[in-house]
Short mmCIF file of C-alpha atoms in Angstrom, two decimals:
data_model
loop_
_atom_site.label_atom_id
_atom_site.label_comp_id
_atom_site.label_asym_id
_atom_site.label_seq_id
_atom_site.Cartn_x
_atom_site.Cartn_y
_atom_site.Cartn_z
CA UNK A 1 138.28 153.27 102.13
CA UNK A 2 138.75 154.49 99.07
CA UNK A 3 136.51 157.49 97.95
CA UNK A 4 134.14 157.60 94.16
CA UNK A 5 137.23 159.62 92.83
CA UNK A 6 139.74 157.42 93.37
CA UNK A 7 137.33 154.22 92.42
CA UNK A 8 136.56 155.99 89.20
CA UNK A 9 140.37 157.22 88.34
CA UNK A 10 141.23 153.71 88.86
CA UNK A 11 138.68 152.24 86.65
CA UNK A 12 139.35 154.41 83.64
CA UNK A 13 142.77 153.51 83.59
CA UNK A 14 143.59 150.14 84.24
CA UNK A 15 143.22 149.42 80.25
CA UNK A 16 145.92 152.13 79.99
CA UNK A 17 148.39 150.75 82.43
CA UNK A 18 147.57 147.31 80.79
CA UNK A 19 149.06 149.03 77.86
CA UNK A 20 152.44 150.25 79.66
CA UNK A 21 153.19 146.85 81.55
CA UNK A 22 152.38 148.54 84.33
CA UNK A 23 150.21 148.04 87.59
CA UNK A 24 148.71 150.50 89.48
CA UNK A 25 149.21 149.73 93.18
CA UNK A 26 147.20 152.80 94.54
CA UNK A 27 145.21 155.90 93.55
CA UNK A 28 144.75 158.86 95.68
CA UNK A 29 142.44 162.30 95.46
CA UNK A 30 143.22 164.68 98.10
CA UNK A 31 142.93 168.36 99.09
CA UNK A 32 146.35 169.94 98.78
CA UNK A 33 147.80 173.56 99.24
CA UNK A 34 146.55 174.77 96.02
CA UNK A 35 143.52 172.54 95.13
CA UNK A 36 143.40 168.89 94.59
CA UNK A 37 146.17 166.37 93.94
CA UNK A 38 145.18 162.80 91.56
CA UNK A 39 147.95 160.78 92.36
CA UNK A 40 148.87 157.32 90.37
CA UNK A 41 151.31 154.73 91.76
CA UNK A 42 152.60 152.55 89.48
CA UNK A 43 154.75 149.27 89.66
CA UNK A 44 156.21 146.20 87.58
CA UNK A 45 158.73 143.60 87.46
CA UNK A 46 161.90 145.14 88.20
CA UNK A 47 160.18 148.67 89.27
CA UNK A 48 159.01 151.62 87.62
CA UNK A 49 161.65 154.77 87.01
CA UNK A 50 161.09 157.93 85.51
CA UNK A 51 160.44 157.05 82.25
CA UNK A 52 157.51 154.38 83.08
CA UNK A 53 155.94 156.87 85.07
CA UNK A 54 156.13 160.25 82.60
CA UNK A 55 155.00 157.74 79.58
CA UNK A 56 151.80 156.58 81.81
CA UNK A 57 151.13 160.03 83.03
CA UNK A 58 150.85 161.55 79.85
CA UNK A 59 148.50 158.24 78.51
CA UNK A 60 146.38 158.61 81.52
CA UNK A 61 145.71 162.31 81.40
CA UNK A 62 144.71 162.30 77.54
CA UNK A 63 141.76 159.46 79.19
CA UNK A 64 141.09 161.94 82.08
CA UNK A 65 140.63 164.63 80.27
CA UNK A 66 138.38 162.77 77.88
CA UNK A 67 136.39 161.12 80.70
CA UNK A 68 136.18 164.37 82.63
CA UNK A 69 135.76 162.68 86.17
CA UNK A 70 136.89 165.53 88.18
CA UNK A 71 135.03 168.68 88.37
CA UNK A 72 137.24 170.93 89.60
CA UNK A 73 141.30 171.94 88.88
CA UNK A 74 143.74 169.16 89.78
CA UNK A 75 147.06 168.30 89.64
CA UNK A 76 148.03 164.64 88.13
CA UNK A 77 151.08 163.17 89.97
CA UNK A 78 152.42 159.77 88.97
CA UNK A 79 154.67 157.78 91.49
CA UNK A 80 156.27 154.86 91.93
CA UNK A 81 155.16 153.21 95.34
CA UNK A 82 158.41 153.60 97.03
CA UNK A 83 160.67 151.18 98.87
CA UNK A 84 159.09 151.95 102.21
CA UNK A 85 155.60 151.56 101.03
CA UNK A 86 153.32 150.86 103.78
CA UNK A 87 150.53 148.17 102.52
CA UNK A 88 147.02 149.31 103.11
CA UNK A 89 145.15 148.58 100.06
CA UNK A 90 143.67 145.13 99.27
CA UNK A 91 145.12 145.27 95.65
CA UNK A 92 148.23 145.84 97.04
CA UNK A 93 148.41 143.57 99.09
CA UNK A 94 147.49 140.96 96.71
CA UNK A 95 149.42 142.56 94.31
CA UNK A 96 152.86 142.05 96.39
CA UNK A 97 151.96 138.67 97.41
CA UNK A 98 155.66 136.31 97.48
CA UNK A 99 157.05 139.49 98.25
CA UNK A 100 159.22 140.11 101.68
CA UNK A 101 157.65 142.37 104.24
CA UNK A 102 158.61 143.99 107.08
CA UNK A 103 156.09 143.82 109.97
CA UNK A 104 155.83 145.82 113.21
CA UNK A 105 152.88 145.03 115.81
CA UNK A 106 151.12 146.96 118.59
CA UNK A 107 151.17 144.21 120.74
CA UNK A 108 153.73 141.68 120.85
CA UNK A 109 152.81 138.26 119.14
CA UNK A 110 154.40 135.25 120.75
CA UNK A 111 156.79 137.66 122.56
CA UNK A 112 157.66 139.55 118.95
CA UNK A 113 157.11 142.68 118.08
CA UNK A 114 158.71 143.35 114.46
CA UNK A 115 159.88 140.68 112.13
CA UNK A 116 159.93 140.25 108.32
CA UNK A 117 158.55 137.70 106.33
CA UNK A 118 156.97 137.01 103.16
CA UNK A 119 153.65 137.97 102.41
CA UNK A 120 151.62 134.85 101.57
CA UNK A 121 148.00 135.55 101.45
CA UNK A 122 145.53 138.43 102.12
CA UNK A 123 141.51 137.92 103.03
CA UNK A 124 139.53 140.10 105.02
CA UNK A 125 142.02 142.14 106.26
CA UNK A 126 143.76 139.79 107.10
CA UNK A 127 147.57 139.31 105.93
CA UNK A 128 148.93 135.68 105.89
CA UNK A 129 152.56 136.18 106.24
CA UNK A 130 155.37 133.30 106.57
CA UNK A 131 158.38 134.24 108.94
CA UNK A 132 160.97 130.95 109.12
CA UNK A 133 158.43 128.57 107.79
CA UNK A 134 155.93 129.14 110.42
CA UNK A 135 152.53 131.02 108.69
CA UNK A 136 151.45 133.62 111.31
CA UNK A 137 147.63 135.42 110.44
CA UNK A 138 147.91 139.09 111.08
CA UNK A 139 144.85 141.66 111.08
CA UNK A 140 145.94 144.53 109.66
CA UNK A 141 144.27 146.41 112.53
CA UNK A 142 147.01 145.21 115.12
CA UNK A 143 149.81 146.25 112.49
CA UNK A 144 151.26 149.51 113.28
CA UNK A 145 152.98 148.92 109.82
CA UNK A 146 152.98 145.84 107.23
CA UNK A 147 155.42 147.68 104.40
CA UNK A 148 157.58 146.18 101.70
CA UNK A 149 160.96 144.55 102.84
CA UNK A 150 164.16 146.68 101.45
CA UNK A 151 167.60 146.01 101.92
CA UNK A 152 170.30 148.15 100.94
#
């Protein structure tokens, strides 16, 4: 569950990622070392790289600092999601929705543990995902892991 910083972050800059082509696929406010950490991840078509993620961190934090959400120090971080990504989020899941995922259960499913698929649908935490034709409904609970397929 998301917490009223993260919520709020998010909602002050989806207009600016609208901007950049981008998406944001997460937002995170933590306690770190030395104080608090904001963290952005972006995607698009094709993925995000350095650029994409310096130009959106300097847009964002010129709306942060003129919303002035966060109370105390902070440091901004912008990220792609990563090819591992595990899929919590409800907006990322619909976000990467046709996408290939790879899947590994706590208990085995029809005798099957892991398997990849694609990533059809996603409703009350549930994740609808295809593997060889054959749709199989998967509560995100029983999922040690639903993450983003990657081959090398």
């Amino acid at each position: 569950m998301a917490n009223k910083t993260e919520i709020k972050a998010l909602e002050i800059a989806e207009e600016t990622a609208k901007e950049q082509g981008v998406y944001i696929v997460d937002v995170t406010y933590r306690k770190s070392d030395g104080g608090y950490s904001l963290c952005y991840y972006i995607d698009k078509d094709g993925g995000t790289g350095i650029d994409e993620c310096e130009k959106f961190s300097k847009a964002v934090e010129e709306v942060l600092d003129a919303e002035d959400i966060i109370e105390s120090n902070y440091t901004l971080e912008v990220s792609s999601p990563g090819a591992d990504r595990q899929l919590t989020k409800e907006r990322e899941f619909i976000y990467y929705k046709g996408r290939e995922v790879d899947v590994k259960l706590y208990k085995p499913e029809n005798g099957v543990k892991e398997f990849t698929g694609v990533l059809e649908d996603y409703k009350n935490s549930v994740a609808v995902i295809n593997v060889s034709g054959k749709e199989m409904e998967i509560p995100v609970k029983q999922a040690v892991y639903i993450r983003l397929s990657f081959k090398f």
